[in-house]
Coordinates of C-alpha atoms in Angstrom, one line a residue:
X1 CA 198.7 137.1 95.0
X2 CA 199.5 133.5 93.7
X3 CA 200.6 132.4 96.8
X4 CA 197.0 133.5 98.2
X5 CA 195.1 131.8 95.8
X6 CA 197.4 128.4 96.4
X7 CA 196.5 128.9 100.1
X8 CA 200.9 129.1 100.7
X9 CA 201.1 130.7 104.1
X10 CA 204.4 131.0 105.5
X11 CA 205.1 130.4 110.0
X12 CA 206.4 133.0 112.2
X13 CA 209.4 132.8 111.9
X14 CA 209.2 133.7 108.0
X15 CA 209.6 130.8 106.4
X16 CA 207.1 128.7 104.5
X17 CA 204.5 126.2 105.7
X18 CA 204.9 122.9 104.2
X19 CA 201.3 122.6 106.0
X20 CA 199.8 125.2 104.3
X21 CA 201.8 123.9 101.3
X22 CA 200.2 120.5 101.2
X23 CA 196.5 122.3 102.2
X24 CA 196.5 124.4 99.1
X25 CA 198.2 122.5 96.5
X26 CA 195.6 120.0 97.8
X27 CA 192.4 122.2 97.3
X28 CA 194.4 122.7 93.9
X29 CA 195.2 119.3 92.8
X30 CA 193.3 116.9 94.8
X31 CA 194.1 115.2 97.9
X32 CA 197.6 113.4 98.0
X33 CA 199.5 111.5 100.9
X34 CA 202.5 113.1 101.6
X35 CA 203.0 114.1 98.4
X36 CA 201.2 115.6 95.4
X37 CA 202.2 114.1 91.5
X38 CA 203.1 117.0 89.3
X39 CA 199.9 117.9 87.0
X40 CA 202.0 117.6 84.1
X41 CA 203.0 114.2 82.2
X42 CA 206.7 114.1 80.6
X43 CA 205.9 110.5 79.0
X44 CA 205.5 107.2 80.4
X45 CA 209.0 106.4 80.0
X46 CA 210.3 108.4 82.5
X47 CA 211.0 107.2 86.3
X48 CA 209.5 109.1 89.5
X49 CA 211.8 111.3 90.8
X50 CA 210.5 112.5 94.5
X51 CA 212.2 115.4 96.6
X52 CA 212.2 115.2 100.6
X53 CA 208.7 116.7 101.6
X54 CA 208.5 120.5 102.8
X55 CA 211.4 121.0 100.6
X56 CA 210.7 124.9 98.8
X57 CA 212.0 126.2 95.9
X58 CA 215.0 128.8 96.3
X59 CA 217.1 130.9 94.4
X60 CA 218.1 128.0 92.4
X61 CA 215.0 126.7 91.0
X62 CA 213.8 123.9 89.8
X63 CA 217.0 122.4 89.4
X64 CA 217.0 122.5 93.0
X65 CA 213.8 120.7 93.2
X66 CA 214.9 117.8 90.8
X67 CA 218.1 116.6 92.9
X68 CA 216.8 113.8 95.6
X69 CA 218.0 114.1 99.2
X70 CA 220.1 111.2 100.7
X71 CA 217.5 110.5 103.2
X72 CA 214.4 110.1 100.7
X73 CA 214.7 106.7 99.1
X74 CA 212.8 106.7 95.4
X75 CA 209.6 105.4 96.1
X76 CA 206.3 105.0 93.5
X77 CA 203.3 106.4 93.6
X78 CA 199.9 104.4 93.5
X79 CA 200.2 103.7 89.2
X80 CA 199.3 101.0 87.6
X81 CA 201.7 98.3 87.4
X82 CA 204.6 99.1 85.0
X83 CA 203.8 103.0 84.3
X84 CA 206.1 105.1 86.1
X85 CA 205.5 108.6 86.7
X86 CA 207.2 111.5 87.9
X87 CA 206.0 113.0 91.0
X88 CA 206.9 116.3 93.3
X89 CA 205.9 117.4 96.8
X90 CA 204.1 120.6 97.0
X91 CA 206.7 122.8 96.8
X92 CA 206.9 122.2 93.7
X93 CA 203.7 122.3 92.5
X94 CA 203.8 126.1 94.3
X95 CA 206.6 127.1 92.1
X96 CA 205.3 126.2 89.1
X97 CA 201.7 127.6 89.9
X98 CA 203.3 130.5 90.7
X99 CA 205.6 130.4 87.2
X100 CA 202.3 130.0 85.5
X101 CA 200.4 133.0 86.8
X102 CA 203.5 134.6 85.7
X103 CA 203.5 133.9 82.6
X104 CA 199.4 134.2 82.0
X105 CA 200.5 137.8 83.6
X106 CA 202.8 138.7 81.4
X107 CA 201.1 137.3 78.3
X108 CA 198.1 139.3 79.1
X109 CA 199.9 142.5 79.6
X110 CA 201.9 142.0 76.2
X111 CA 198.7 141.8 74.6
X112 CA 197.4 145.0 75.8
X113 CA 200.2 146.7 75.1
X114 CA 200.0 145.5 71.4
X115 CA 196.2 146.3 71.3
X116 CA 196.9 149.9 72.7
X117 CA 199.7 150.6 70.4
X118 CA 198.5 149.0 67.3
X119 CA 194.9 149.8 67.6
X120 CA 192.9 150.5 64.2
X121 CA 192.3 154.4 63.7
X122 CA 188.3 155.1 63.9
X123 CA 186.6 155.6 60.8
X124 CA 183.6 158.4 60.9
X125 CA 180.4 156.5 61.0
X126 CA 178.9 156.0 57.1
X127 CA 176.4 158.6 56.2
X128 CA 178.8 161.7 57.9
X129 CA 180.5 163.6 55.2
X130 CA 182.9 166.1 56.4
X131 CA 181.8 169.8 55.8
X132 CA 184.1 171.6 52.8
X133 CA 185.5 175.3 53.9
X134 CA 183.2 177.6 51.5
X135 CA 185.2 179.5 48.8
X136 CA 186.4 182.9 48.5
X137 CA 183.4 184.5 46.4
X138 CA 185.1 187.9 45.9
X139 CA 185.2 188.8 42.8
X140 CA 188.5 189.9 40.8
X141 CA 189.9 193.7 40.8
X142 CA 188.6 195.2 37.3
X143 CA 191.5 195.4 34.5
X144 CA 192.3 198.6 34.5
X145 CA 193.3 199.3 30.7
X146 CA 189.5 200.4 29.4
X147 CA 188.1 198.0 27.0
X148 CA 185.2 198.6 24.6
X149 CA 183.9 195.6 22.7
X150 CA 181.9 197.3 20.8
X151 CA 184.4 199.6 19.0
X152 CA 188.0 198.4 19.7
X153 CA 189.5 201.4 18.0
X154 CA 188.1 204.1 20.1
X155 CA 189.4 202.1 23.5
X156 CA 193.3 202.8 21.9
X157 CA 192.7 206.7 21.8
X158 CA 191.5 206.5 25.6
X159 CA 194.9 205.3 26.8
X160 CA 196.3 206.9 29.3
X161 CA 200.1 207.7 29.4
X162 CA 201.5 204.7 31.5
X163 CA 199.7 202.3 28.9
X164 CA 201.0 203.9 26.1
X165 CA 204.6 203.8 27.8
X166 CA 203.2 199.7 28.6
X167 CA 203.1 199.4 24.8
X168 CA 206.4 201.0 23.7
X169 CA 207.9 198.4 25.6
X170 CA 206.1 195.6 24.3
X171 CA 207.2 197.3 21.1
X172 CA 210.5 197.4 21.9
X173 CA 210.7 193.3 22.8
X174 CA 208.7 192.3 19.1
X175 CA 211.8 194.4 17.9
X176 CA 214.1 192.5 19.6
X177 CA 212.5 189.3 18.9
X178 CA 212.1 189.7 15.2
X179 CA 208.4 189.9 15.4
X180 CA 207.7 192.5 13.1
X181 CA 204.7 191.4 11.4
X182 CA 204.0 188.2 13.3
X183 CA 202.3 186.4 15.3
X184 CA 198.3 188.2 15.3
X185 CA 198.4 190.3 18.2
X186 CA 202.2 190.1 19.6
X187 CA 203.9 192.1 16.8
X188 CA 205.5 195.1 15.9
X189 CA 203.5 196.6 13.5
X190 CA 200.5 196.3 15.5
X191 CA 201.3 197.9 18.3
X192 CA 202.8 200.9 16.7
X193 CA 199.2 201.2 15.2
X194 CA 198.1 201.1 18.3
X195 CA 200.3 204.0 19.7
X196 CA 199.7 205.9 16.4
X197 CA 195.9 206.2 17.4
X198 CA 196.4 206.8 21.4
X199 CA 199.3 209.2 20.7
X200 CA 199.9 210.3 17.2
X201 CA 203.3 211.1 16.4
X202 CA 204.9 209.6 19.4
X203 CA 208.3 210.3 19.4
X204 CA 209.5 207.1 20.9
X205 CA 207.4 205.0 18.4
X206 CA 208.4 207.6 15.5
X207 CA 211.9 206.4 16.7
X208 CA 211.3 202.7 17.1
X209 CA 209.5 202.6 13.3
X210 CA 212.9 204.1 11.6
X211 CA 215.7 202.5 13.5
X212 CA 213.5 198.8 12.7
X213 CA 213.3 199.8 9.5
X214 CA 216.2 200.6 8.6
X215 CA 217.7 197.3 9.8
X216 CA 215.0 195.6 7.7
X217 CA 216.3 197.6 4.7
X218 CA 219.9 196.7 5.2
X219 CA 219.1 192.9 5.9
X220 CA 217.0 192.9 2.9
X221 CA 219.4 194.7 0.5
X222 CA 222.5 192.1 1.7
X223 CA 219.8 188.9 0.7
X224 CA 219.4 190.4 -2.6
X225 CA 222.8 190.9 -3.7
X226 CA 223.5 187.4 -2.4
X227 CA 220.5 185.8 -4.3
X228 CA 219.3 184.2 -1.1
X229 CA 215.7 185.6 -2.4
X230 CA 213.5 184.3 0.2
X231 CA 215.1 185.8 3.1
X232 CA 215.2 189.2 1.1
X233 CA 211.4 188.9 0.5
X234 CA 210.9 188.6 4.5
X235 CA 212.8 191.5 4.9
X236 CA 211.2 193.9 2.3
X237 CA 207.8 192.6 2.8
X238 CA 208.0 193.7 6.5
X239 CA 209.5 197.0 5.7
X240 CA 206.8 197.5 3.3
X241 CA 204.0 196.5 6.1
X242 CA 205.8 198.7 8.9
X243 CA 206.4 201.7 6.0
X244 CA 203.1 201.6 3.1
X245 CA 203.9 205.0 1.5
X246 CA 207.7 204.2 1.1
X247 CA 208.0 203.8 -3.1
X248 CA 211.5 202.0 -2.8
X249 CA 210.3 199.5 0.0
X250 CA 207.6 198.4 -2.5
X251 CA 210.4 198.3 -5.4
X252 CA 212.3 196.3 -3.6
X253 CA 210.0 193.9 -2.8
X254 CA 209.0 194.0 -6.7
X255 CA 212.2 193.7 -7.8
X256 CA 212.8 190.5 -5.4
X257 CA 209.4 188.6 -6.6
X258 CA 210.2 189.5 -10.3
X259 CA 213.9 187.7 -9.4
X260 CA 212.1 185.0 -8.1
X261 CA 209.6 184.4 -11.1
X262 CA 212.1 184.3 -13.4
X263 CA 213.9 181.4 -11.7
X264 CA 210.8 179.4 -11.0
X265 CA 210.0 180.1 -14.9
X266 CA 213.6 178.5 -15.5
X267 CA 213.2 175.5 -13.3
X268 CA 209.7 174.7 -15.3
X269 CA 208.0 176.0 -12.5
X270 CA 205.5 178.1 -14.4
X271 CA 202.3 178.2 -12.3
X272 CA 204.9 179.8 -9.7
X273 CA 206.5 182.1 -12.0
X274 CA 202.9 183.6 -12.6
X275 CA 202.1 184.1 -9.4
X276 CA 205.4 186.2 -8.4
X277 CA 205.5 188.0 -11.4
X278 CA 201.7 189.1 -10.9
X279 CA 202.3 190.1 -7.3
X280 CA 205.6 192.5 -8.9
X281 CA 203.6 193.9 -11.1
X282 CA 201.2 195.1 -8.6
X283 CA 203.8 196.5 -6.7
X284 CA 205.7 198.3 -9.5
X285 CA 203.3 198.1 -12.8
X286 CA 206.4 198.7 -15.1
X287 CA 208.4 196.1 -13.7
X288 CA 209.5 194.7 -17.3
X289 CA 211.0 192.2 -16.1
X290 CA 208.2 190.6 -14.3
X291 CA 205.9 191.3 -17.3
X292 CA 208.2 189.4 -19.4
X293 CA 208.3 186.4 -17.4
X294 CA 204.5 186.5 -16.9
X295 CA 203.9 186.8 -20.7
X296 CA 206.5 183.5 -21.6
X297 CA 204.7 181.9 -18.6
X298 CA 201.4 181.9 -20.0
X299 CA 202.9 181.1 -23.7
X300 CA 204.6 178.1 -22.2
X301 CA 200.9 176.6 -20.4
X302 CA 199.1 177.4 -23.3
X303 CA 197.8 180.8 -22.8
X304 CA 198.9 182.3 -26.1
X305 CA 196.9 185.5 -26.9
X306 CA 197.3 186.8 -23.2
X307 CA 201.0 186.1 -23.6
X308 CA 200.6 187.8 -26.8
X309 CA 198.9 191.6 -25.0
X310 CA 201.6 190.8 -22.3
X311 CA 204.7 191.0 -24.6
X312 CA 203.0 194.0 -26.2
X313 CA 203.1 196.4 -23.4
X314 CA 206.3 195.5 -22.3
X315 CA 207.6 196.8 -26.0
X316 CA 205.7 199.7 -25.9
X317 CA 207.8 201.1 -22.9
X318 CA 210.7 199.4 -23.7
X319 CA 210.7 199.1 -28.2
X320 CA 214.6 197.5 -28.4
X321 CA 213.6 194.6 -25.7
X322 CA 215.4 191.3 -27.3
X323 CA 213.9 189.1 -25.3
X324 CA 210.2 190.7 -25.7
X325 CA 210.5 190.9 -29.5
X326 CA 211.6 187.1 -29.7
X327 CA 208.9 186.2 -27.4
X328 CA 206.4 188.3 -29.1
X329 CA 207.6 186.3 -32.6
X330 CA 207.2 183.2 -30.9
X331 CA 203.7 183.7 -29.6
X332 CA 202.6 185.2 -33.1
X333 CA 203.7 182.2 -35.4
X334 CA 206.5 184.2 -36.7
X335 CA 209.4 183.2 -35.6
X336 CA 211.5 179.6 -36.1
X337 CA 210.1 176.5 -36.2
X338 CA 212.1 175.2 -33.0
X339 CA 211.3 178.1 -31.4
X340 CA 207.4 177.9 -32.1
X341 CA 207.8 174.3 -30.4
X342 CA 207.7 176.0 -26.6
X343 CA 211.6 174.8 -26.6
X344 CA 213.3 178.5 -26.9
X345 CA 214.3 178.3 -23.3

């Protein structure tokens, strides 16, 4: 295709036309005699260097082209005086109009190749939003344990027996996890209420109530005789909320606040003191113990004539109470002066 647009025709025999040659590279370059001066200037330093006209490039290239023949003497072309410059028949301007297309070939191709390959992805056109999927509008399967917000207690005796079996289980892990009477709404005691009302004396839940609280009665018991007197109030006081009616749940738990008054009374702790010993009392009213450290208590803040009815009842069921009688002395103005001064303890 180069060759055609150069005008390079080649004679019958096959081989190229130094005629055709010299007519294209002239329509190409301009008219020459001869010869035709390469379009190309290496510098004005450089000789001419002509090659034996008709001469075409071969295998070896232009290397080929560059080495003179014997029979060409060097000659210059029409320059002004003292510029040399480097001329080449047509065969050489053929080769290197034919390197060129070449390479503006290639070059182009490369090009589209990295245009094709490497091409931006669209973008939709502004003002198109893309369409969302509509959601599932079904609505979710009813629970199926009845609920009545109105009256909460009459939806427990509507359970049916896989519910109440549901619950025992729940139960069962509160046990296990020491949640007896804690957290609201994940403990023992409530969901054995619960069972109570959907199926009153459940065997299972019967069950669950004794064997938990018989543990809670044993851990309790242990704290107490170890004087570790908060743990042993955890205990009781849960035993007491899972069992209401039981008399010696509720002494124990007396008996461990009274404990626990009496050593806040001996610390100087007094507004503590009253508090425990009031909540004993209410437990077991003839805790005298608890009565005793209530009435010192309020001697001690200032409180004398309640400390004085307090001392009182706790001699009338117990007469030959030492530490009632000396306290009673004290509050009364009777008894010694070091005594009178609140320092007896």
């Amino acid at each position: 295709a180069v060759a055609a647009v150069l005008g390079i025709r080649t004679n019958d025999d096959g081989a190229w036309s130094d005629e055709g040659s010299r007519t294209g590279m002239e329509a190409f370059f301009g008219p020459q005699t001869g010869r035709h001066s390469v379009p190309i200037s290496l510098g004005h330093a450089l000789p001419a260097v002509t090659t034996r006209p008709g001469r075409l490039p071969s295998v070896g290239g232009i290397a080929e082209l560059l080495e003179p023949g014997a029979d060409d003497p060097p000659r210059l072309p029409a320059h002004p005086a003292g510029v040399p410059s480097l001329t080449r028949p047509s065969s050489l301007g053929s080769a290197l109009g034919i390197l060129a297309g070449l390479a503006f070939l290639g070059g182009g191709g490369y090009l589209a190749y990295g245009y094709l390959h490497h091409a931006p992805t669209p973008k939709p056109p502004v003002g198109i939003v893309e369409k969302k999927q509509p959601t599932s509008t079904t609505a979710p399967p009813p629970d199926p344990t009845p609920t009545n917000p109105v009256d909460p207690t009459q939806a427990d005796t509507q359970l049916t027996d896989a519910e109440v079996r549901g619950l025992l289980e729940w139960a069962r892990r509160c046990a296990d996890g020491n949640r007896i009477i804690a957290p609201p709404g994940d403990n023992l005691k409530e969901l054995l209420d619960r069972i109570d009302k959907a199926s009153p004396s459940n065997p299972a839940a019967t069950e669950l109530r004794t064997r938990v609280g018989g543990a809670l009665g044993r851990r309790g018991t242990l704290a107490l005789k170890k004087q570790r007197l908060e743990e042993a109030e955890d205990a009781f006081r849960a035993l007491v909320a899972l069992k209401p009616d039981d008399e010696w749940s509720k002494g124990r738990l007396g008996r461990t606040l009274a404990l626990r008054a009496d050593r806040s009374l001996s610390r100087r702790k007094y507004t503590a003191a009253i508090a425990d010993a009031t909540s004993a009392l209410e437990l077991q009213p003839d805790d005298a113990l608890a009565r005793t450290v209530r009435a010192e208590s309020l001697y001690l803040t200032g409180k004398r004539e309640q400390a004085i009815e307090e001392y009182r009842q706790v001699l009338e069921q117990r007469p030959t109470d030492k530490r009632a009688r000396k306290g009673l002395a004290l509050a009364m103005g009777t008894g010694p002066k070091k005594a009178r001064s609140g320092k007896h303890r």
